[in-house]
Coordinates of C-alpha atoms and ligand atoms in Angstrom, one line a residue:
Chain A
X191 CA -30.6 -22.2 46.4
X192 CA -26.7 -22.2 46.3
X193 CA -25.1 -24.9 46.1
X194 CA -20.9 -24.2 47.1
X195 CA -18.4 -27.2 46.6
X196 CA -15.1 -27.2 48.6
X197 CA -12.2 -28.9 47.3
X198 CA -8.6 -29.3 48.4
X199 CA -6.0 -32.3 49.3
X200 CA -6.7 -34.3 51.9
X201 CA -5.8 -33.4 55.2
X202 CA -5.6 -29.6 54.0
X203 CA -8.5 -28.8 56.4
X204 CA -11.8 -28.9 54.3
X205 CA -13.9 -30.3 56.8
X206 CA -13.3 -28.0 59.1
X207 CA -13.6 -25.6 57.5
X208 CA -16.6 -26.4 55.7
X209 CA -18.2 -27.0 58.9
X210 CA -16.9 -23.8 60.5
X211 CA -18.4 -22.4 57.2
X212 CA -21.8 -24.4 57.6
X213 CA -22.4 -23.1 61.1
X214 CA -21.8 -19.3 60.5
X215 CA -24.3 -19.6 57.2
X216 CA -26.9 -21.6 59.9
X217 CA -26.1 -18.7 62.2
X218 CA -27.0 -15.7 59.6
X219 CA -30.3 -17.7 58.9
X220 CA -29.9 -19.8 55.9
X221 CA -31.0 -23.4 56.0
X222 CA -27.8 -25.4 55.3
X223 CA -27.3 -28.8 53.9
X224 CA -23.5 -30.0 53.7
X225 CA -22.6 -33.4 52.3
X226 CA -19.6 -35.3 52.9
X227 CA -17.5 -36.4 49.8
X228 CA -14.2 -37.7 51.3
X229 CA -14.0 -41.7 51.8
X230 CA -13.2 -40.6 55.3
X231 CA -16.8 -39.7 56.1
X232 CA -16.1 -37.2 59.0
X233 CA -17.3 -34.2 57.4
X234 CA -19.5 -33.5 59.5
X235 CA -18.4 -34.3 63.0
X236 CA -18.3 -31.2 64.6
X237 CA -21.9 -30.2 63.6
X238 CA -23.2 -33.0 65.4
X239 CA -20.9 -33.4 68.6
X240 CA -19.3 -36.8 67.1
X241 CA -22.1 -38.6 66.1
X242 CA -21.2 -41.7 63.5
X243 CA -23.2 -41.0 60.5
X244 CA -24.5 -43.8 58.4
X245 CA -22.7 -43.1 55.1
X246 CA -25.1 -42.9 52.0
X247 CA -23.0 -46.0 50.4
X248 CA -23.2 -48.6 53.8
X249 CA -27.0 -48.1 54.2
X250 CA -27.3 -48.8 50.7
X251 CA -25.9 -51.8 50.5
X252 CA -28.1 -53.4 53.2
X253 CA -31.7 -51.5 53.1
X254 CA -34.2 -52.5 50.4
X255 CA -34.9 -49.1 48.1
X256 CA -38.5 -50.2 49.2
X257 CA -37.1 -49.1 52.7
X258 CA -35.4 -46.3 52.5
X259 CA -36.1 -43.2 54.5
X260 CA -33.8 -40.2 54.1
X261 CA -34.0 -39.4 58.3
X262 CA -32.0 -42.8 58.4
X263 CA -28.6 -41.3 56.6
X264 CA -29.7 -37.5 57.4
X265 CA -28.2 -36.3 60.9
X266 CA -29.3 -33.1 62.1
X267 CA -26.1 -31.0 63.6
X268 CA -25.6 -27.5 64.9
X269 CA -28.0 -24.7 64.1
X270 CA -30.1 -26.9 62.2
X271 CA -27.9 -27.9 59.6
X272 CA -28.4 -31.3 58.2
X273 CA -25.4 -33.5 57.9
X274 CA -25.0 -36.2 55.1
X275 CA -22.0 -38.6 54.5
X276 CA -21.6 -40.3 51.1
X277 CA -19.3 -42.9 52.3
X278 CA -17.5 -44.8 50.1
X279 CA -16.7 -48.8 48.8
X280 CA -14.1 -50.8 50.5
X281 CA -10.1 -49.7 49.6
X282 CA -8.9 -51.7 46.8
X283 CA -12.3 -52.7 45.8
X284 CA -14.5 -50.3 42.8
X285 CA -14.3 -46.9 42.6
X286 CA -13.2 -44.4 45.5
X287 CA -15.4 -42.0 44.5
X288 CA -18.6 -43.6 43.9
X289 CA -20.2 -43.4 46.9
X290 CA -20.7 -39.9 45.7
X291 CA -22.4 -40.8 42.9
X292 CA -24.8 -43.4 44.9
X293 CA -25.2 -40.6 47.7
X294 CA -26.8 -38.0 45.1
X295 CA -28.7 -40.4 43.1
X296 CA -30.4 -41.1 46.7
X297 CA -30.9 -37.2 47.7
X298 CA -32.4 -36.5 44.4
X299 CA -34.8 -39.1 45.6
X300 CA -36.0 -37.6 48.2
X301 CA -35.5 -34.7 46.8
X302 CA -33.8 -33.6 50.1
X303 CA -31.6 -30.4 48.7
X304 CA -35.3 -28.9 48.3
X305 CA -35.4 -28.8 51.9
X306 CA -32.5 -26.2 52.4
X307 CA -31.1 -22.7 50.8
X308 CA -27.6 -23.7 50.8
X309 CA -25.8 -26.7 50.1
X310 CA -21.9 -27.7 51.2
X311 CA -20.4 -29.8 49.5
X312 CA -17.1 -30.9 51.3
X313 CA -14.7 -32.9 48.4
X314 CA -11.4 -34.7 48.0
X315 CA -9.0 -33.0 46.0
X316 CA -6.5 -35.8 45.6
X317 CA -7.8 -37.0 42.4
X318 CA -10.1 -35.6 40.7
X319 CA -11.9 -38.3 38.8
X320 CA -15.2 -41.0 39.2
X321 CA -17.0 -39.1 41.7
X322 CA -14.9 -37.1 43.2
X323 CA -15.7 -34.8 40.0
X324 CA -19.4 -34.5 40.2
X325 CA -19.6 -31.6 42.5
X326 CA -18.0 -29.8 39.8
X327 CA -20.3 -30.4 37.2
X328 CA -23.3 -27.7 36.9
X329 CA -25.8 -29.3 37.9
X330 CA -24.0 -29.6 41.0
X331 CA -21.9 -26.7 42.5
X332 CA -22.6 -23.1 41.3
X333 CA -19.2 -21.9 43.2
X334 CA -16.4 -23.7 44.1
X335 CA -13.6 -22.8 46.8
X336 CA -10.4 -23.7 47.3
X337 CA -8.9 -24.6 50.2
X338 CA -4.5 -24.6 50.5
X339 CA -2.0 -24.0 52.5
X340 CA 1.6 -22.5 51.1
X341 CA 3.0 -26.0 50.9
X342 CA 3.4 -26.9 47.5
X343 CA 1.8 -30.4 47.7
X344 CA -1.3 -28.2 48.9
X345 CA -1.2 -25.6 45.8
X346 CA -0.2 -28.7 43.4
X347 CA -3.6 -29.9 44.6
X348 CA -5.1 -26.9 44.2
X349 CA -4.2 -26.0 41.0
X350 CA -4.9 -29.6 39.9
X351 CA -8.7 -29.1 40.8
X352 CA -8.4 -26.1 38.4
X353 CA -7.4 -28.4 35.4
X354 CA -10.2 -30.6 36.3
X355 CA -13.0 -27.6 36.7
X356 CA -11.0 -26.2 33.1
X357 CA -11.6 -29.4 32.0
X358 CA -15.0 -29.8 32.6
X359 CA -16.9 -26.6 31.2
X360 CA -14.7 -23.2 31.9
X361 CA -17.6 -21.2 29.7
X362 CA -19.4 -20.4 33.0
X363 CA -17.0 -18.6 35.5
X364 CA -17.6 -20.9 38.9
X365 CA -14.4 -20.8 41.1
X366 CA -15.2 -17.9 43.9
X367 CA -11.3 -18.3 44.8
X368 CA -8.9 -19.7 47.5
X369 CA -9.5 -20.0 51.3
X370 CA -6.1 -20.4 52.4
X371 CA -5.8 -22.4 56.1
X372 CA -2.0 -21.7 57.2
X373 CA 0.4 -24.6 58.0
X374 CA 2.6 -21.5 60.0
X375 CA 5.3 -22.3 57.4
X376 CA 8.1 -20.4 56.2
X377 CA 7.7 -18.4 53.6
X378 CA 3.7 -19.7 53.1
X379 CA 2.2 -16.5 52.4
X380 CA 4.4 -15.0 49.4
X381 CA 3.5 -18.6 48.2
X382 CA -0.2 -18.0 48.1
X383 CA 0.1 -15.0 47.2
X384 CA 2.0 -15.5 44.1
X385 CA -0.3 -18.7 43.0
X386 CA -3.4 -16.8 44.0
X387 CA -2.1 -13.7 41.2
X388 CA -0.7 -16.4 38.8
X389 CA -4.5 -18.4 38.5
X390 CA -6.1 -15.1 38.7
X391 CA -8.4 -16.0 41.7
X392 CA -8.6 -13.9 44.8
X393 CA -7.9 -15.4 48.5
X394 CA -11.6 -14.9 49.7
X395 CA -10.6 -15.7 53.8
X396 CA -7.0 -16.4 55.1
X397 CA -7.7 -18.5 58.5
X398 CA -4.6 -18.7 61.3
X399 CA -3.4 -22.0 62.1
X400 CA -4.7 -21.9 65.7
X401 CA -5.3 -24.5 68.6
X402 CA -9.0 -23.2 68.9
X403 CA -9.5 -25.6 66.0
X404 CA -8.0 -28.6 68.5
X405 CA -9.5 -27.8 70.9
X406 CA -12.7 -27.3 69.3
X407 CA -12.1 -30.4 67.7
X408 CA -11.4 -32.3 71.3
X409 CA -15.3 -31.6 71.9
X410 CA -16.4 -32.3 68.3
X411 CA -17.7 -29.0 67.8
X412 CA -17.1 -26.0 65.8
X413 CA -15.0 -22.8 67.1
X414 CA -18.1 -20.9 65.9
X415 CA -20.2 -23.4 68.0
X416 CA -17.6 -23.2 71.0
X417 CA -17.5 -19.4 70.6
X418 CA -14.6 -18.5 72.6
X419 CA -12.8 -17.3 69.7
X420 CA -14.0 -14.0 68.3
X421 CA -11.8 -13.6 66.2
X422 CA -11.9 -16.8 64.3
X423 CA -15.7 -16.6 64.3
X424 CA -15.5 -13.2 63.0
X425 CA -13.6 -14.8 59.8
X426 CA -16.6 -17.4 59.2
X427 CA -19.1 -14.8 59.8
X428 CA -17.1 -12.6 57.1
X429 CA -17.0 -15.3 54.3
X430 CA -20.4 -16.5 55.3
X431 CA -22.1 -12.9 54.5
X432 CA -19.5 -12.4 51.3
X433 CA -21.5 -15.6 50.4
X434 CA -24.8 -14.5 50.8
X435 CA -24.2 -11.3 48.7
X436 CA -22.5 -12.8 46.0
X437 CA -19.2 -13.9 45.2
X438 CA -17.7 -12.9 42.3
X439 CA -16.8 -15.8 39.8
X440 CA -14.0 -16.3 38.0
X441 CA -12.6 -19.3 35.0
X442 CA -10.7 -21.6 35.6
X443 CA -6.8 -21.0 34.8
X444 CA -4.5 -23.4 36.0
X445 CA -0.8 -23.4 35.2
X446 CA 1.9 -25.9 33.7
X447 CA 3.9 -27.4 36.3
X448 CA 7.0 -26.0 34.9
X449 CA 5.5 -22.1 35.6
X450 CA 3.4 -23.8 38.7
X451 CA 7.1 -24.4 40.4
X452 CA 8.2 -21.2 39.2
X453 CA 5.5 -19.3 40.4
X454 CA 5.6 -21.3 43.5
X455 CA 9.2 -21.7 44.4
X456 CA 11.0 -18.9 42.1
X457 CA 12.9 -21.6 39.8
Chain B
X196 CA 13.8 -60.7 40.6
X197 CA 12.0 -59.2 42.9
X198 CA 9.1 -56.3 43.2
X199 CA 8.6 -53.7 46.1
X200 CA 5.5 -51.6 46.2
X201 CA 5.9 -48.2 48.2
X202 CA 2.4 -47.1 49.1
X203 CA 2.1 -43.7 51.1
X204 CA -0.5 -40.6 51.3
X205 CA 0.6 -38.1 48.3
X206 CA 3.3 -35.5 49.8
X207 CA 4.4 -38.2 52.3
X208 CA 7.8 -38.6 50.8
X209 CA 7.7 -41.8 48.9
X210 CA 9.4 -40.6 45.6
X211 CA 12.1 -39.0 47.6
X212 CA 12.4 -42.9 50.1
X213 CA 12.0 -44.6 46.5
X214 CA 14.4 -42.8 44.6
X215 CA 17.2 -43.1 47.5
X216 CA 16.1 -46.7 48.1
X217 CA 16.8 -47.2 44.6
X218 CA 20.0 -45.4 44.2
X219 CA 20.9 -47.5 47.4
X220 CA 20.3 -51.1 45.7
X221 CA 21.9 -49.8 42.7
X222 CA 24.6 -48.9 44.6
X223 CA 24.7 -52.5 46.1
X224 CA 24.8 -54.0 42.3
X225 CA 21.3 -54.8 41.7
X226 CA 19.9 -53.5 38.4
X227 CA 16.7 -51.6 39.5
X228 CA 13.6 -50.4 37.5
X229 CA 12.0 -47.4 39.3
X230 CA 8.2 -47.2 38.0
X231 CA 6.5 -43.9 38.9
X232 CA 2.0 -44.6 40.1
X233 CA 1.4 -41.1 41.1
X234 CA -0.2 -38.2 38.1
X235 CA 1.9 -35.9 39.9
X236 CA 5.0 -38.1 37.3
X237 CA 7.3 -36.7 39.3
X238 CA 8.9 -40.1 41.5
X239 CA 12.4 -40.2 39.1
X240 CA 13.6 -36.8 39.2
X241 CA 15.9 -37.4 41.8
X242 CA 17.7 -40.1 39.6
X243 CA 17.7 -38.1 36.2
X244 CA 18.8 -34.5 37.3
X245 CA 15.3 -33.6 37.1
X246 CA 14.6 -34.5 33.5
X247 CA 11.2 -33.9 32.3
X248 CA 10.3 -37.8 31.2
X249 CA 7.9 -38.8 28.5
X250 CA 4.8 -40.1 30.7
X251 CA 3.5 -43.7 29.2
X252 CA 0.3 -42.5 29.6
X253 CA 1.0 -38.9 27.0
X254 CA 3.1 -41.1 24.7
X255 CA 0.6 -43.6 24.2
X256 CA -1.8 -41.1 23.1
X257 CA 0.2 -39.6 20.8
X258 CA 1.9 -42.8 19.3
X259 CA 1.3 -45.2 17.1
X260 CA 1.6 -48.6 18.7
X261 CA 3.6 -50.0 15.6
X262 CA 5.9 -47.2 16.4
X263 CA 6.3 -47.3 20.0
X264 CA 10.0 -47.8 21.3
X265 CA 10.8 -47.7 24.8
X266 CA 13.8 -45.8 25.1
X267 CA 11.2 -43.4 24.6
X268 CA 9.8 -43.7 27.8
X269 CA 12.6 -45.0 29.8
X270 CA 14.7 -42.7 31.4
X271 CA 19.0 -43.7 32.7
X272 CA 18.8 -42.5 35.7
X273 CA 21.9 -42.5 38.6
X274 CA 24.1 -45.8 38.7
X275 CA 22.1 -47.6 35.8
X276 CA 18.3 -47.2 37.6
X277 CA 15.7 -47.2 34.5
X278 CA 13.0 -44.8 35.0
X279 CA 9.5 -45.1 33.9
X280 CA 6.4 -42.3 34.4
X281 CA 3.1 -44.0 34.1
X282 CA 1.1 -40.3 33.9
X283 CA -2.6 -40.1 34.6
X284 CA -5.2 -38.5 32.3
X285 CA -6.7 -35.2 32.6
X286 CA -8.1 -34.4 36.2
X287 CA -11.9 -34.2 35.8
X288 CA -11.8 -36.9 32.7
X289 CA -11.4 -40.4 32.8
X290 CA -9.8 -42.6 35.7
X291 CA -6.7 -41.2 37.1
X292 CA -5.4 -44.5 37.9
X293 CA -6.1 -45.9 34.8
X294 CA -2.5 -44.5 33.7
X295 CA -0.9 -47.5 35.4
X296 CA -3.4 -50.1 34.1
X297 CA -2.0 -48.7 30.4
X298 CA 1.6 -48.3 31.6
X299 CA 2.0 -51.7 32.8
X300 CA 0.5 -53.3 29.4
X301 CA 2.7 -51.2 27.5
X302 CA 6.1 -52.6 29.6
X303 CA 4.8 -56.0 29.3
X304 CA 4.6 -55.7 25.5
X305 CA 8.1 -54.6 25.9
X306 CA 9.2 -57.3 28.7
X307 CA 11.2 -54.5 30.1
X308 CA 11.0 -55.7 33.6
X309 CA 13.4 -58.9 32.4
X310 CA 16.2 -56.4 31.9
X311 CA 16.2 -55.8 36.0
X312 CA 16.1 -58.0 39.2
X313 CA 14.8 -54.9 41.0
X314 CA 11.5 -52.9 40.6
X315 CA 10.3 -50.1 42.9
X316 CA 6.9 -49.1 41.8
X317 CA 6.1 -45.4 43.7
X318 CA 2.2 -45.5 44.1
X319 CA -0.2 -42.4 45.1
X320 CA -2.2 -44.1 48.4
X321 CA -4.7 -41.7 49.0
X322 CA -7.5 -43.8 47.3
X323 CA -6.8 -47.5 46.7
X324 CA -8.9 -47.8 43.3
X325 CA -8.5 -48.5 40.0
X326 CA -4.9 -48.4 38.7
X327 CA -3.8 -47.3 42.2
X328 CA -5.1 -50.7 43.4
X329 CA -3.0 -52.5 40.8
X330 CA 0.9 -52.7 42.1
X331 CA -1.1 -54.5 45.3
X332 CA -2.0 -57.4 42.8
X333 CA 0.2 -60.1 43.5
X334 CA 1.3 -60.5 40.1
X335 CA 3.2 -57.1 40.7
X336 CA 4.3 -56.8 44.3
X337 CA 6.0 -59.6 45.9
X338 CA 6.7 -56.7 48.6
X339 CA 5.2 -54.0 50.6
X340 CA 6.1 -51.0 52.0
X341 CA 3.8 -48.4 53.4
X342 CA 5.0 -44.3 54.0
X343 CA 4.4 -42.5 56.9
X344 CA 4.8 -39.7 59.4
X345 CA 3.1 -39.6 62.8
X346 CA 0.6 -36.9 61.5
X347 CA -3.1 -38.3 61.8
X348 CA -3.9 -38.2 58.2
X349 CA -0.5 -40.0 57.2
X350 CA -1.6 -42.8 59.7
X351 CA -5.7 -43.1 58.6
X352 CA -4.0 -43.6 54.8
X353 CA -1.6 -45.9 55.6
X354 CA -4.6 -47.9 57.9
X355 CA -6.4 -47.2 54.3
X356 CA -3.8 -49.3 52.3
X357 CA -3.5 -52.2 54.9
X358 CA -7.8 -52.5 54.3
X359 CA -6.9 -52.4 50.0
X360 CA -4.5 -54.9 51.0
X361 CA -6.1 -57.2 52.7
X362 CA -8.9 -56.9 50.4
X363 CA -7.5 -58.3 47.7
X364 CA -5.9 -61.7 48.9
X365 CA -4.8 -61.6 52.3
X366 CA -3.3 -65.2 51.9
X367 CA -0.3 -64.7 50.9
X368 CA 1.9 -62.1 53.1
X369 CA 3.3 -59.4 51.5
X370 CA 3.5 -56.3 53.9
X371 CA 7.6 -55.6 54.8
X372 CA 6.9 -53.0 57.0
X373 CA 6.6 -49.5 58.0
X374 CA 9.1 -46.4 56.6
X375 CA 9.1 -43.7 59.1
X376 CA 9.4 -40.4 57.4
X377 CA 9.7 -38.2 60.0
X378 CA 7.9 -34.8 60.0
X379 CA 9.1 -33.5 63.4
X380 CA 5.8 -33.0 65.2
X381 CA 5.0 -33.6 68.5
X382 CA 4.7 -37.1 70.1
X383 CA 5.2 -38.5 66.3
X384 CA 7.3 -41.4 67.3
X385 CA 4.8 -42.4 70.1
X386 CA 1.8 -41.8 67.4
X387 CA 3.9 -44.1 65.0
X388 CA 5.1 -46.8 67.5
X389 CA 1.4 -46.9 68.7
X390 CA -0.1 -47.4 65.2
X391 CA 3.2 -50.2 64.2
X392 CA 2.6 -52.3 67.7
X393 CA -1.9 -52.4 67.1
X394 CA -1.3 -53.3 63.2
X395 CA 1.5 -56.0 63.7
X396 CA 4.0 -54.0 61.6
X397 CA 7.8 -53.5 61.9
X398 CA 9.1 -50.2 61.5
X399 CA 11.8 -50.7 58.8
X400 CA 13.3 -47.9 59.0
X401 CA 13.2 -44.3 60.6
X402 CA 14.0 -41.7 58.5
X403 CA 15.0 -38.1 59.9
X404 CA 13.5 -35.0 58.6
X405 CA 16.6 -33.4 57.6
X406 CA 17.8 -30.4 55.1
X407 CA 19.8 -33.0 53.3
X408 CA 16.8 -34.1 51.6
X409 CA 15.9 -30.6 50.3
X410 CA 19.2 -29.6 49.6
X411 CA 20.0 -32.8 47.1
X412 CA 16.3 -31.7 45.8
X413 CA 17.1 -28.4 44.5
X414 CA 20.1 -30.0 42.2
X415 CA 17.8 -32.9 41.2
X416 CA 19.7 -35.6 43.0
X417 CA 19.4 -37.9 45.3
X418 CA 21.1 -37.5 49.1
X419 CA 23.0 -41.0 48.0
X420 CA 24.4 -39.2 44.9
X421 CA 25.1 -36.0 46.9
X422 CA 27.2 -37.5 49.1
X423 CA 27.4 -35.5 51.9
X424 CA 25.1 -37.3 54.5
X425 CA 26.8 -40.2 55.7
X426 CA 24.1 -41.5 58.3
X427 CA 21.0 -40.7 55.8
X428 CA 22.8 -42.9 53.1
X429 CA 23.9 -45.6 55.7
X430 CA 20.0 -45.7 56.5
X431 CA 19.1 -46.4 52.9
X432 CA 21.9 -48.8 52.3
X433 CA 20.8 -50.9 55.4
X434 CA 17.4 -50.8 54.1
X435 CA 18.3 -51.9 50.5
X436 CA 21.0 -54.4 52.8
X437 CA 17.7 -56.1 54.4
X438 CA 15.5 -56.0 51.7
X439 CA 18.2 -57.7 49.7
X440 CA 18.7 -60.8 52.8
X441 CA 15.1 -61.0 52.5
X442 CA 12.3 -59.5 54.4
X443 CA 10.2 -60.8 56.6
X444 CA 6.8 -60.4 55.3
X445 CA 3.2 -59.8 57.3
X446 CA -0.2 -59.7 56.4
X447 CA -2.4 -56.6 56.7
X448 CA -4.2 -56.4 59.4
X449 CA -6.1 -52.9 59.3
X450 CA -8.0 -51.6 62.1
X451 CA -11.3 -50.2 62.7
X452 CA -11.6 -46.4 61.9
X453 CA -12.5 -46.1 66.1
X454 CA -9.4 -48.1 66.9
X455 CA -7.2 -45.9 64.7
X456 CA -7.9 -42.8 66.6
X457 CA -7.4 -44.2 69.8
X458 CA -4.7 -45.7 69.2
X459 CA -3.3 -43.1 67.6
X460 CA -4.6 -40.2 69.6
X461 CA -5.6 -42.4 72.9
X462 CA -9.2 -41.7 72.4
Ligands
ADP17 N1 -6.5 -23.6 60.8 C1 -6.2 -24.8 61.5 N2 -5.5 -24.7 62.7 C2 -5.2 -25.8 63.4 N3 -5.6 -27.0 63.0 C3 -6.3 -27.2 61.9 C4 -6.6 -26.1 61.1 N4 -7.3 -26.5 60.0 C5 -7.4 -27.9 60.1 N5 -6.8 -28.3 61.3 C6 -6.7 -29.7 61.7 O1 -6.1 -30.4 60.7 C7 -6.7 -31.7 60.6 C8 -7.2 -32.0 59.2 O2 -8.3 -31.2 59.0 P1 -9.6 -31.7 58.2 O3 -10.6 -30.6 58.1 O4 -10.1 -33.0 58.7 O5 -8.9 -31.9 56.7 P2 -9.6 -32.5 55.4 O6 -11.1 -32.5 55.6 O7 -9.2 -31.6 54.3 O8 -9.1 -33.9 55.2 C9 -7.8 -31.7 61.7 O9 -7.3 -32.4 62.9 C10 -8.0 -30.3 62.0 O10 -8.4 -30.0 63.3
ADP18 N1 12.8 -36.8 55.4 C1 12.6 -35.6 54.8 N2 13.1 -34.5 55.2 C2 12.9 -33.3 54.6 N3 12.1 -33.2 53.5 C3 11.5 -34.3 53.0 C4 11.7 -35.6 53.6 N4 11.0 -36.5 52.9 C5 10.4 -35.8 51.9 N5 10.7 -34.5 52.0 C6 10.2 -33.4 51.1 O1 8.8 -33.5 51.1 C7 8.3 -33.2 49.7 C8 7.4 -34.3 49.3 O2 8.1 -35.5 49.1 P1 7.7 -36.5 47.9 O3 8.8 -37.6 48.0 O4 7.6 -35.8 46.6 O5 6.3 -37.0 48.4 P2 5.3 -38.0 47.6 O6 6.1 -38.7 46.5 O7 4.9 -39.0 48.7 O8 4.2 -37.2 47.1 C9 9.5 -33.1 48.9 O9 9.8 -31.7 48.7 C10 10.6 -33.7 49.7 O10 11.9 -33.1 49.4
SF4_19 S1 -12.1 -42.9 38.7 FE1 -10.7 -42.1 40.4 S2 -11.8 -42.7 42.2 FE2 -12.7 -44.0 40.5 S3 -11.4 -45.9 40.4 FE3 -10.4 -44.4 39.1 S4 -8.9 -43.4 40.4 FE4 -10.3 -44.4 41.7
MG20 MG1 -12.4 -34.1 55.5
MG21 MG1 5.7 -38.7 44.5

């Protein structure tokens, strides 16, 4: 089993694509699991056409634990992968991130990850603290992605989930690299470019900023699900077989924000 | 005296609207303390020419509490503003909100919000949870604002802060409104007008997306200490204008995560 967590800010595109991701992997054969870590449970819309997932967290809080059954929160999407949300507590009230922590405590139950070859774990980058850092531990992800664009927000994100993988245990090499998503912004490329050489990490798949997504997205599917564009699904079916044969693994190495702003913007 | 919480998703511009704002009621003679809630420490750069400040959260751990002094931690910034970093802790350890919890306690010891009739606390809304939760207390804000663009994500965090809102007392209304940072996409201002009308909320202020902004960033300044923009500074000075006549205030009414996107996107 692999088990591949995807961080980056919110709104960078990690959902899609993670589910892009999810569906090629289903579509060379593996049996894919991807869980939903982002208070905004909508991970895994476009596996399953729209469908409204219970979250983990809200069917917790009104099922017995005599009750539960794991088909209740478990939605099956595209190509057979199965779809879980964690959900997460009310704004303003607990901890964002512990849905996440709830969510696995109930999978392990049911020992439900036993059921597939390859796990997705789609999680906000924002802050990377309560749950939002379990993925990162090793019992939990064996290979983490990034996902950025050339905006420095994005790569401050980005090289923030380094410190908190650094921070966490570095001794085993688990960050495969950067999946940069463009914004189509001036200059975006030398950015990545230069952060991607400056944290040592190589940009495993550069995706276009492209309406397919939208209008994938009108339909709540997938591009690789719509299929109409090749070249798009080409770039999932790329990442999804660099996967499969093994990614190399690299530490950890974020920079300081002075050299982060350097590296970024040249001053 | 009076307190103004600026709530936005990270990247949204709130630093750069706080630290105008600011320079704009200092400009009006108020004396105004500018409190940075984000890890990303960066809110008073604008005010300070870009000085590096001592977070609360790093001096802390490296002070002695019978030693602390906070000059140490406040920075003059532009027309008399104080400036205060509250920090986080290491991504991936502890609770990076919990900076604010410590920052606050440490400026109470201190009673340094009795120098000032003005404080602007600049707060990370992304998650609403644990320290980031704490500005919405009522013993800190006695006013609201909420950052946004007409971008979808912008919009679902600024629904998200309305729910932390009302979540933790309702009663009493405290929301002033709406800034509109532009970001020059398509339809925005419908998007924004849309989401203002279902939620009750005034739009206080509309500002442009405009190279002034980045051009007073790369010398550290604000575009009210620049200069050079006359209608950009006459927007902040009306804003500071109104919020010093007094505000009308509103309570948070969030709406449903289905509502949201068809209100926002009409579907
Ligand atoms: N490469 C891309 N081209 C065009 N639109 C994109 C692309 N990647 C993401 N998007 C759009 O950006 C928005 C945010 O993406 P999403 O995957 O939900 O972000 P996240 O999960 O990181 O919060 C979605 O509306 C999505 O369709
Ligand atoms: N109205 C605007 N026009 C142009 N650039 C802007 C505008 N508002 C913010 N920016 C830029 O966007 C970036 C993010 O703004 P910032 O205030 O740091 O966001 P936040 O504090 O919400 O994370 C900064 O580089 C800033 O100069
Ligand atoms: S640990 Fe992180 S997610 Fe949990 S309350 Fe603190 S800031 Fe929020
Ligand atoms: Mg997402
Ligand atoms: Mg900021």
């Amino acid at each position: 089993m692999i088990e591949i967590a995807i961080y980056g800010k919110g709104g960078i595109g990690k959902s899609t694509l993670s589910a892009n991701l999810s569906a090629a992997l289903a579509l060379a054969g593996r049996r894919v699991l991807q869980i939903g870590c982002d208070p905004k449970h909508d991970s895994t819309r476009l596996l399953t056409h729209g469908q409204k997932p219970t979250t983990a967290l809200d069917y917790m809080r009104v099922t017995n634990p005599l009750d539960y059954k794991i088909e209740d929160i478990l939605l099956q999407g595209f190509c057979g992968v199965g779809c879980v949300e964690a959900g997460g507590p009310e704004p303003g009230v607990g901890c964002a991130g512990r849905g996440i922590i709830s969510t696995f405590d109930l999978l392990n139950q049911f020992q439900l990850k036993e059921r597939y070859d390859t796990i997705i774990y789609d999680v906000l980058g924002d802050v990377v603290c309560g749950g939002f850092a379990v993925p990162i531990r090793q019992e939990y992800a064996d290979i983490i992605f990034i996902v950025t664009s050339g905006e420095f927000m994005a790569l401050y994100a980005a090289n923030n989930i380094l410190r908190g993988i650094r921070n966490y245990d570095n001794e085993k090499k688990r960050v495969a690299g950067i999946l940069y998503n463009r914004r189509d912004i001036e200059g975006e490329d030398e950015h990545v470019l230069r952060f991607a050489q400056a944290v040592g990490l190589p940009i495993c798949a550069v995706i276009p900023r492209s309406d397919a997504f939208i209008q994938a997205e009108r339909t709540n599917m997938t591009v690789i699900e719509q299929g109409s564009d090749r070249d798009i699904i080409d770039i999932f079916l790329t990442l999804a077989r660099k996967i499969a044969n093994g990614c190399t693994l690299y530490a950890a190495k974020p920079l300081t924000d002075e050299l982060l702003e350097v590296v970024v913007q040249g001053r």
